Tab-separated table of C-alpha atoms in Angstrom:
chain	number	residue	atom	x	y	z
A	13	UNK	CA	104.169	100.773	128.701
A	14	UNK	CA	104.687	104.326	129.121
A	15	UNK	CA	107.337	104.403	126.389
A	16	UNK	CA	105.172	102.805	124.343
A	17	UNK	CA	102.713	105.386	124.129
A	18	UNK	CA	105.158	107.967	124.457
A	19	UNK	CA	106.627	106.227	120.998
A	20	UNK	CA	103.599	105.905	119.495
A	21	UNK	CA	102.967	109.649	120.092
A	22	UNK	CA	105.867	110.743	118.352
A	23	UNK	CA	105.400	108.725	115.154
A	24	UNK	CA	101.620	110.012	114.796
A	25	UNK	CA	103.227	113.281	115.379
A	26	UNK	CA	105.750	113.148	112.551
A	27	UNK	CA	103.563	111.168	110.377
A	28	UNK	CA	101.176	114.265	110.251
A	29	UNK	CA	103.929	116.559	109.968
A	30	UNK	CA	105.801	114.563	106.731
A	31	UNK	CA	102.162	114.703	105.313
A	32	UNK	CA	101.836	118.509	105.927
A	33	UNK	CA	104.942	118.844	103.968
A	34	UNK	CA	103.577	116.603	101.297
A	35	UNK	CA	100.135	118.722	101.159
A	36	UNK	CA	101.990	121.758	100.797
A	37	UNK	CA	103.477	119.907	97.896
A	38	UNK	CA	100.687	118.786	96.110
A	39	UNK	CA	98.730	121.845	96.171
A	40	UNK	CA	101.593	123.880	94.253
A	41	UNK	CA	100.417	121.435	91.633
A	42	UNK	CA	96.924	121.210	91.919
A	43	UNK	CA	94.076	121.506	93.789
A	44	UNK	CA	92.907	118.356	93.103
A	45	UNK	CA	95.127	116.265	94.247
A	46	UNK	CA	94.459	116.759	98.044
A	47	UNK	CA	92.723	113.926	97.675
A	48	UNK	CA	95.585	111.721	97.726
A	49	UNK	CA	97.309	113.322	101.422
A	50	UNK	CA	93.393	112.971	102.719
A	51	UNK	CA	93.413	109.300	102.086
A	52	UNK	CA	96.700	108.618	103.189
A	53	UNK	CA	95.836	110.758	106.168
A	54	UNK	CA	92.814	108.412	107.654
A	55	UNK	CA	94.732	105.049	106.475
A	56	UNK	CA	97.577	106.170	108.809
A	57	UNK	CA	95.516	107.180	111.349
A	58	UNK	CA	94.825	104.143	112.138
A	59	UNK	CA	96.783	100.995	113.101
A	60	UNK	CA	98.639	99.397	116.006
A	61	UNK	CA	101.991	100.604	115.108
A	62	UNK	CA	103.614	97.225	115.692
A	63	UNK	CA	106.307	97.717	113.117
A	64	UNK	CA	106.979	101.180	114.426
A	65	UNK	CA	107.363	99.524	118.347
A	66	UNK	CA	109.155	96.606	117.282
A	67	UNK	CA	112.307	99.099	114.866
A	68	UNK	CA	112.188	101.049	118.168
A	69	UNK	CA	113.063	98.632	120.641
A	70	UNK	CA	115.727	97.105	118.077
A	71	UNK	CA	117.523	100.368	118.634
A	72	UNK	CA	117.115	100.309	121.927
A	73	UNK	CA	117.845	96.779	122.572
A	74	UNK	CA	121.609	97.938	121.065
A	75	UNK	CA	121.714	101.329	122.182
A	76	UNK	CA	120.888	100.465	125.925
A	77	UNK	CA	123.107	97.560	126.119
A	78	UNK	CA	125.808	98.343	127.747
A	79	UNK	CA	124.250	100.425	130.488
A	80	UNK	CA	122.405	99.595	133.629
A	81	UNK	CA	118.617	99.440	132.914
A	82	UNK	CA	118.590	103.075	135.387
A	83	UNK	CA	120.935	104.830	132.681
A	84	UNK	CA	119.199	104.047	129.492
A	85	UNK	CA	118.642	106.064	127.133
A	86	UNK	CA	114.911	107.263	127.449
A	87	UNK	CA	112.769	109.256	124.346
A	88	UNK	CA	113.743	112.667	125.138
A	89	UNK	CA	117.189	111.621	126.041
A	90	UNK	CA	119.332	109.808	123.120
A	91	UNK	CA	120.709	112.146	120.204
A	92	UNK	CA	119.508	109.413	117.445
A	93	UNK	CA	115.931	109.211	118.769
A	94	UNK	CA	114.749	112.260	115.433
A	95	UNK	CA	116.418	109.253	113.569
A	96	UNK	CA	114.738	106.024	114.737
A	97	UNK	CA	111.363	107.910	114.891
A	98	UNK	CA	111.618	108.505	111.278
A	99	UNK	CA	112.596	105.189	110.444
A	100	UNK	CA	109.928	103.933	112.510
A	101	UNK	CA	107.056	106.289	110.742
A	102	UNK	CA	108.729	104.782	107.216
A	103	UNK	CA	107.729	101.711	108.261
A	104	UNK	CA	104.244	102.643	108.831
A	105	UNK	CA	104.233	104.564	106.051
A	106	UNK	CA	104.975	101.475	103.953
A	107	UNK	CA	102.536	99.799	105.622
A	108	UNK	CA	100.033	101.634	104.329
A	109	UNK	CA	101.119	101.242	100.758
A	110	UNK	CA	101.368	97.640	100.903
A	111	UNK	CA	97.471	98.129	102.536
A	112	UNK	CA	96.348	100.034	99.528
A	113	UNK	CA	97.754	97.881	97.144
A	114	UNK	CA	96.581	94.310	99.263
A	115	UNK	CA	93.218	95.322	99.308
A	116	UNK	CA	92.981	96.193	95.490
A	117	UNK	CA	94.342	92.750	94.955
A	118	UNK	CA	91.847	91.295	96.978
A	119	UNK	CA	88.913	93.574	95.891
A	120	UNK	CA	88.558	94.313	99.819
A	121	UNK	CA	85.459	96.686	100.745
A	122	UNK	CA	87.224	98.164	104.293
A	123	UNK	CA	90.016	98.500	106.160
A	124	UNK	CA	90.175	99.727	109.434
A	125	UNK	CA	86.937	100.135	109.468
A	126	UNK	CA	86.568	102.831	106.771
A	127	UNK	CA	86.711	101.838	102.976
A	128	UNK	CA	89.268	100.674	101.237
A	129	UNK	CA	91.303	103.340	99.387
A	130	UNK	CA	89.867	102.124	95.920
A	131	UNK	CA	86.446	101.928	97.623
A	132	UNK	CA	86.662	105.531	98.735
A	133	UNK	CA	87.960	106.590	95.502
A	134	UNK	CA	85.019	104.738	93.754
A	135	UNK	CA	82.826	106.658	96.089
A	136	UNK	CA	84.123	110.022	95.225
A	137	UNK	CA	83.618	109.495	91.305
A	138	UNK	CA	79.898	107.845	91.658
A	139	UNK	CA	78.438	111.124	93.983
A	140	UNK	CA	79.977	113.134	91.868
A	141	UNK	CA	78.569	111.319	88.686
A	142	UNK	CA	82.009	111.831	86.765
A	143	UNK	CA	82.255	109.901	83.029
A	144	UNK	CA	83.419	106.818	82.885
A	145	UNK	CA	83.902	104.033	85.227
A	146	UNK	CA	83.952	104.264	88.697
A	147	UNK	CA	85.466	101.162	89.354
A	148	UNK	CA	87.975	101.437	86.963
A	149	UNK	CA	88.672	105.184	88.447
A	150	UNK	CA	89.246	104.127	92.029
A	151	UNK	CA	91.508	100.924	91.437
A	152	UNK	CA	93.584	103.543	89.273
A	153	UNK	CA	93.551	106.051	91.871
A	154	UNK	CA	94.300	104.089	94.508
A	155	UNK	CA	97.619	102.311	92.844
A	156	UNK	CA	98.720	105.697	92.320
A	157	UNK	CA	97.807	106.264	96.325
A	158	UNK	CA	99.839	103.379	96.767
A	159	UNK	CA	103.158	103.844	94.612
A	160	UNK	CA	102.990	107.477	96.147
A	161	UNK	CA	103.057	105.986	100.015
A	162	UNK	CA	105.800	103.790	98.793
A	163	UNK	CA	108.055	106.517	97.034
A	164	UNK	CA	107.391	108.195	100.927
A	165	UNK	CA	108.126	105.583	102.923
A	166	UNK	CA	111.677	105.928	101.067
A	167	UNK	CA	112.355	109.852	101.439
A	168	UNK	CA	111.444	109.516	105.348
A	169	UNK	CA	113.679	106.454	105.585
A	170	UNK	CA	115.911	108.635	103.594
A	171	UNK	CA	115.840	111.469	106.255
A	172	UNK	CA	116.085	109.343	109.747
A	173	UNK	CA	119.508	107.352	108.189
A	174	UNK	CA	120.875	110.770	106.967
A	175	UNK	CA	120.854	112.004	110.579
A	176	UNK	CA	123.155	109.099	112.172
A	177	UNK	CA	126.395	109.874	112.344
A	178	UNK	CA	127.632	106.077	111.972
A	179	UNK	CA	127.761	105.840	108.236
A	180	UNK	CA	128.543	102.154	108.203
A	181	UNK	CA	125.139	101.734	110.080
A	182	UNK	CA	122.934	103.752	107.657
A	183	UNK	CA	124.164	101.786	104.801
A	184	UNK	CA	123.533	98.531	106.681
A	185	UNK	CA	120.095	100.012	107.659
A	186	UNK	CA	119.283	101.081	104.460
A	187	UNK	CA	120.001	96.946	103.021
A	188	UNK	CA	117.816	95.509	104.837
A	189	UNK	CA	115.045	98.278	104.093
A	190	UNK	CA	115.674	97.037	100.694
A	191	UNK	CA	115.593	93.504	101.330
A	192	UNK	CA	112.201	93.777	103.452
A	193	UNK	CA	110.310	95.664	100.712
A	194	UNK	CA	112.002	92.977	98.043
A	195	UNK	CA	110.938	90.396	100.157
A	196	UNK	CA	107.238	91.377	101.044
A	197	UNK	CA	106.209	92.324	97.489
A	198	UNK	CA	107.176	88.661	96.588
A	199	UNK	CA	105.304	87.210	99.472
A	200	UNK	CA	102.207	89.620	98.144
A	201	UNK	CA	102.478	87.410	94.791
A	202	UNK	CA	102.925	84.010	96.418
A	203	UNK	CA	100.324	84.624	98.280
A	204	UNK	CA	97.854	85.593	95.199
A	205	UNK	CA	99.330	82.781	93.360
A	206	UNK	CA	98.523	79.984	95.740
A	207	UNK	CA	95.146	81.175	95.589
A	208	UNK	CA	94.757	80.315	92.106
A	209	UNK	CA	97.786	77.761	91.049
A	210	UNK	CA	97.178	75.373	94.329
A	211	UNK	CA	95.509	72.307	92.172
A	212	UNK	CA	99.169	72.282	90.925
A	213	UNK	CA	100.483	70.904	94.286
A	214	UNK	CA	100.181	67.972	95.810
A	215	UNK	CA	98.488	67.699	99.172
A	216	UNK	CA	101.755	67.133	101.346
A	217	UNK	CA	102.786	70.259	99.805
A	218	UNK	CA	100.045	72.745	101.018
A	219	UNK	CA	100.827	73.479	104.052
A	220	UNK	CA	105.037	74.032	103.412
A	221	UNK	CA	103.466	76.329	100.928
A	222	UNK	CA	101.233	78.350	102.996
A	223	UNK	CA	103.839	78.708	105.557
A	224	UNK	CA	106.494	80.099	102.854
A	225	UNK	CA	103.821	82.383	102.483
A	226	UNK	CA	103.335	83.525	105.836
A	227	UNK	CA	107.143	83.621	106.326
A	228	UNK	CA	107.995	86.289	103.399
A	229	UNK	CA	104.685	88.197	103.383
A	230	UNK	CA	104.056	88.842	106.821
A	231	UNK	CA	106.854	87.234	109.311
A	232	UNK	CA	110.025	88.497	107.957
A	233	UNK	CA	108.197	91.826	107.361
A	234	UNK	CA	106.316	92.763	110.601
A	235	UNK	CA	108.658	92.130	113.183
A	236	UNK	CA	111.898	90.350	111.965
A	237	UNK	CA	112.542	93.367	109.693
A	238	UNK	CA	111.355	96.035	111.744
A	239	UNK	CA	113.607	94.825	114.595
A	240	UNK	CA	116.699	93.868	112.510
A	241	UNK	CA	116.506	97.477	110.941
A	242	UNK	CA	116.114	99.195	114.608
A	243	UNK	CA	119.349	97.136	115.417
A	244	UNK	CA	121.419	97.900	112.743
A	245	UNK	CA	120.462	101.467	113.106
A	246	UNK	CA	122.478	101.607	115.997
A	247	UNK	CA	125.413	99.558	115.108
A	248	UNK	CA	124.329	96.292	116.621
A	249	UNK	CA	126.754	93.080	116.241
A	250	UNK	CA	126.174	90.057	114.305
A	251	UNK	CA	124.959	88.223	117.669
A	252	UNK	CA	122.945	91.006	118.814
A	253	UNK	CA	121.144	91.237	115.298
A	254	UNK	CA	121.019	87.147	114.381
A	255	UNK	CA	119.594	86.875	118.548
A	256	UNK	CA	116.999	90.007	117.301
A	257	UNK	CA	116.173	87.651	114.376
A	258	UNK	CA	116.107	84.548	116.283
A	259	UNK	CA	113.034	86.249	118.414
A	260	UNK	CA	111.206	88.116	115.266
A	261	UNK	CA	110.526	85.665	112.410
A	262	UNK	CA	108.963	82.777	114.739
A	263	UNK	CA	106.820	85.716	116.919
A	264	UNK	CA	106.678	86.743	113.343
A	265	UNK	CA	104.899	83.792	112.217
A	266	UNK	CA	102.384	83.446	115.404
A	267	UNK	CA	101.386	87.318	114.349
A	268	UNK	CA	100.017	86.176	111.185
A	269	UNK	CA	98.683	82.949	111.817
A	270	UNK	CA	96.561	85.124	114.294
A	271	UNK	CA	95.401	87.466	112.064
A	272	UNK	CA	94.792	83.734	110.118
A	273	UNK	CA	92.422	82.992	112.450
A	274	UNK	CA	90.684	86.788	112.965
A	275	UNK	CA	90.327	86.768	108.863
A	276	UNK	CA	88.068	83.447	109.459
A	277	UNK	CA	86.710	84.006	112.320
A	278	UNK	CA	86.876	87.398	113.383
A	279	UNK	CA	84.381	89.816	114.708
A	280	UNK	CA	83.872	92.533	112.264
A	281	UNK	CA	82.904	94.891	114.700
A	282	UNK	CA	86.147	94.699	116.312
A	283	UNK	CA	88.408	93.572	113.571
A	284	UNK	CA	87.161	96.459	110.847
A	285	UNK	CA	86.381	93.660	108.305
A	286	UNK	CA	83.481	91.717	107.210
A	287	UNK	CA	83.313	88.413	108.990
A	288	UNK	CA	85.134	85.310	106.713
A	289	UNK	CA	86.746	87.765	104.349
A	290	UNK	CA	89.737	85.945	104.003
A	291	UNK	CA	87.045	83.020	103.163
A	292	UNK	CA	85.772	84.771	100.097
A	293	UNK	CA	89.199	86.400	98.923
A	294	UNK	CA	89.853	82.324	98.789
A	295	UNK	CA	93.155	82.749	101.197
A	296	UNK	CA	94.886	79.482	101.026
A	297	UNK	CA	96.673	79.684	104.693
A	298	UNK	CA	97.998	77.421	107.022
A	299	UNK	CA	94.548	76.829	108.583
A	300	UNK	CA	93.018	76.378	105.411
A	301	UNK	CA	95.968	73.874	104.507
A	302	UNK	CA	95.270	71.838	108.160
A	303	UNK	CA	91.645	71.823	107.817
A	304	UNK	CA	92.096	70.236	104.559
A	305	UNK	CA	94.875	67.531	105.724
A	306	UNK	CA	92.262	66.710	109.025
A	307	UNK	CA	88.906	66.191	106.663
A	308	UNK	CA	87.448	63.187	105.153
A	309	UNK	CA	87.316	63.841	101.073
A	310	UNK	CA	83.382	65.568	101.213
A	311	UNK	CA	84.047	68.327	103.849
A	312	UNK	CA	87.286	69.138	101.913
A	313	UNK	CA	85.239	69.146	98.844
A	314	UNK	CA	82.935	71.526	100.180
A	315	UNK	CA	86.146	73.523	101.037
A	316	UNK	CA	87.596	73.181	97.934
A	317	UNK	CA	84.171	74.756	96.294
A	318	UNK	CA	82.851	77.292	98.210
A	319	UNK	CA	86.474	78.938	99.139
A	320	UNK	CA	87.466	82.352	97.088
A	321	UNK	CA	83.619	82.842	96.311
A	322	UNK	CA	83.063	86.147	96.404
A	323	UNK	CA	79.283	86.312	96.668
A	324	UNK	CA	79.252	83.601	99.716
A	325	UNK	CA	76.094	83.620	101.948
A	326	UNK	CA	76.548	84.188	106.064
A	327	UNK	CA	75.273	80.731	105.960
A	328	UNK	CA	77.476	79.819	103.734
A	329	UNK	CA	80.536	81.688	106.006
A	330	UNK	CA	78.978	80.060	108.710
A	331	UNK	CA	79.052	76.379	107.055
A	332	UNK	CA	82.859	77.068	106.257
A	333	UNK	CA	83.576	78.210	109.436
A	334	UNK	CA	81.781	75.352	110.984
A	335	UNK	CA	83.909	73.292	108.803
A	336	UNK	CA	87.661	74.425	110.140
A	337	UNK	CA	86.635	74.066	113.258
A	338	UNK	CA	85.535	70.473	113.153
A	339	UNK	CA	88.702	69.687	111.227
A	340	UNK	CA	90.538	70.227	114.214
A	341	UNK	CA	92.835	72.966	112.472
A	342	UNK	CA	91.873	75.453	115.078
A	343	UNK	CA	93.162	74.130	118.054
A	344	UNK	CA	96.654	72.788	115.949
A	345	UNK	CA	96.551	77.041	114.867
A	346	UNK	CA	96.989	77.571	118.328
A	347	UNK	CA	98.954	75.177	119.573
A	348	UNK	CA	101.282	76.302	116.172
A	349	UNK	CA	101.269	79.786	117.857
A	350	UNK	CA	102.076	79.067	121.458
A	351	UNK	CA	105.121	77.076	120.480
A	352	UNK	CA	106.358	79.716	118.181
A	353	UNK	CA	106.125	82.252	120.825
A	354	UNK	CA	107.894	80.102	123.466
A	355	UNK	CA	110.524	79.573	120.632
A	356	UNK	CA	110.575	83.780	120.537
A	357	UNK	CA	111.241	84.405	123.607
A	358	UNK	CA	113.417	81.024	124.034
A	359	UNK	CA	115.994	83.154	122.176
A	360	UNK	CA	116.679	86.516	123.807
A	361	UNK	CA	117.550	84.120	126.847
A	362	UNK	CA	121.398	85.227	127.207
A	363	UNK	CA	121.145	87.426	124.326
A	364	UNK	CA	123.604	90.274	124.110
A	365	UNK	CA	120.689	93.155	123.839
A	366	UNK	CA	119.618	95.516	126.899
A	367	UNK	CA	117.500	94.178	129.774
A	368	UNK	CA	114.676	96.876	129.354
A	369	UNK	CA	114.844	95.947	125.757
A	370	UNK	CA	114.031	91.909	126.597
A	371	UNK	CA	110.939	92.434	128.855
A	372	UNK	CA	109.382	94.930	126.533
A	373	UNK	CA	110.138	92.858	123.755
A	374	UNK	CA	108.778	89.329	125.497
A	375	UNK	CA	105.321	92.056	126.381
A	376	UNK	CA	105.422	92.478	123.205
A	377	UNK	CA	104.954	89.203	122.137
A	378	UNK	CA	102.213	88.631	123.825
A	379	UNK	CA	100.768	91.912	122.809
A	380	UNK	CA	100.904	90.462	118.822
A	381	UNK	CA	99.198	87.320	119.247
A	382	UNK	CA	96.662	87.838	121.416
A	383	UNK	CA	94.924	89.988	119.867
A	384	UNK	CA	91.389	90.410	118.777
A	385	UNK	CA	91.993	93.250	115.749
């Protein structure tokens, strides 16, 4: 736990630093554009840093394999720590662009708590009674806020691979960076597709549909990725990386299928969003897909018409909500999760990767899917 924090430390810390150097940046252009390292600033304030942990103890799982779990290499210690820290605060960085951009496709009003980049950019233009449209002002803005948190992420992956001194593994680190952001971006348009073009399917093909979607825009991405990248950072094998894989994209898939459930059911107080947002965004997930297959045709009607209604009632959230649960989808959610995490940590039995590694991994894993944010 203490090297958790300890991690998570060091990536705040260079995360404020790499904006610093941005700042200084943007103000040689313009005043104005301060705006953009402020945003950016309180977006990646926040977060759990899950990606960051998880490309962290991929390393490590590689790094401190071959030593007794006394002589591994700690934080302070390892001379390709500068490196994985970097990599790790890409990853959050990228994070935050694929935020900015989520929430503009899903005309989101927070995140984290605070408003969403185009909210706060709408904000800015309204007090300030600027011409034109406000609305039309802040989506603008905040794509820009995005592509400019993607074109970081790249530069400070950039920097941490530059530093290792195992070409072979940069290169190989660098791929799958590639891959992941390939991969998520399509997930990001399944996802928005299924909630318009699912009529098209037929029912026995909803929930293999909503589970492609989970796999490629969250699984893959938040911790099979993350850990795969970590690994190859430090020149892990084909077993070490496939048994890194192995325990990533099914913990993978119980991560989102909990933040499934918190975007139904979640407190907003806790979670930072309104209650049933994914509800009115019209999400077509996995438990949307099960409570469908478990009702009789009226209850799926009502489904079918108040879901993706932006204006919908707390009654009407309520009714919905009301609705899942009776379907029984809930409880097959969880059960769903438990067996994927059981499948997770099923696979670093025997695997090839560090000792220290495994148990902070399997804490991990429990960390990801119980939680309540």
């Amino acid at each position: 736990m203490a090297e958790r924090l300890r991690l998570v430390d060091l990536v705040h810390a260079r995360l404020d630093r790499f904006l610093d150097d941005r700042q200084a940046h943007l103000d040689s252009v313009a005043d104005e554009l301060g705006v953009f390292v402020d945003a950016a600033r309180d977006l990646l304030a926040g977060g759990k840093r899950f990606r960051a942990l998880f490309a962290y103890w991929g390393w490590q799982a590689v790094a401190g394999a071959s030593k007794p779990d006394d002589l591994l290499a700690t934080l302070d210690e390892h001379p390709d720590i500068d490196a994985i820290i970097d990599v790790a605060a890409a990853l959050e960085i990228f994070q935050g662009a694929a935020l900015v951009h989520d929430d503009i496709m899903d005309n989101s009003d927070t995140r984290r708590g605070q408003p969403a980049a185009h909210r706060r950019f709408e904000a800015a233009h309204r007090e300030r009674e600027w011409s034109g449209s406000a609305s039309v002002y802040g989506m603008s803005s905040a794509l820009l806020l995005g592509d400019l948190l993607l074109g970081w992420s790249d530069e400070l992956l950039d920097d941490g691979l530059a530093q290792l001194g195992d070409r072979r593994a940069a290169r190989a680190a660098r791929d799958e960076f590639r891959t992941m952001r390939t991969e998520v971006m399509l997930g990001q348009y399944l996802d928005i597709y299924e909630e318009v073009a699912w009529r098209e399917a037929e029912e026995r093909e909803q929930l293999p549909r909503a589970h492609r979607v989970v796999t490629y825009k969250s699984a893959k991405y938040s911790i099979e990725a993350p850990l795969a990248l970590g690994a190859l950072m430090a020149g892990g094998t084909d077993g070490q990386v496939s048994a890194l894989r192995a325990f990533g994209l099914p913990l993978g898939v119980a991560f989102q299928l909990r933040d499934d459930l918190l975007g139904v059911f979640g407190d907003p107080e806790v979670t930072g969003k309104p209650a049933g947002d994914d509800l009115r965004e019209g999400k077509r997930t996995v438990i949307i897909a099960l409570a469908r297959a478990g009702l009789p045709v009226g209850p799926r009607a009502l489904i079918d018409e108040l879901l993706g209604d932006p204006e919908l009632t707390p009654h009407q959230v309520a009714t919905l909500q009301a609705t899942i649960r009776d379907s029984g989808a809930v409880e097959t959610v969880e059960s769903i999760i438990a067996r994927s995490v059981s499948e997770a940590v099923a696979a670093l039995e025997g695997a090839p990767i560090s000792r220290a590694a495994t148990r902070e991994l399997i804490g991990l894993a429990d960390t990801v899917t119980r939680r309540s944010r």
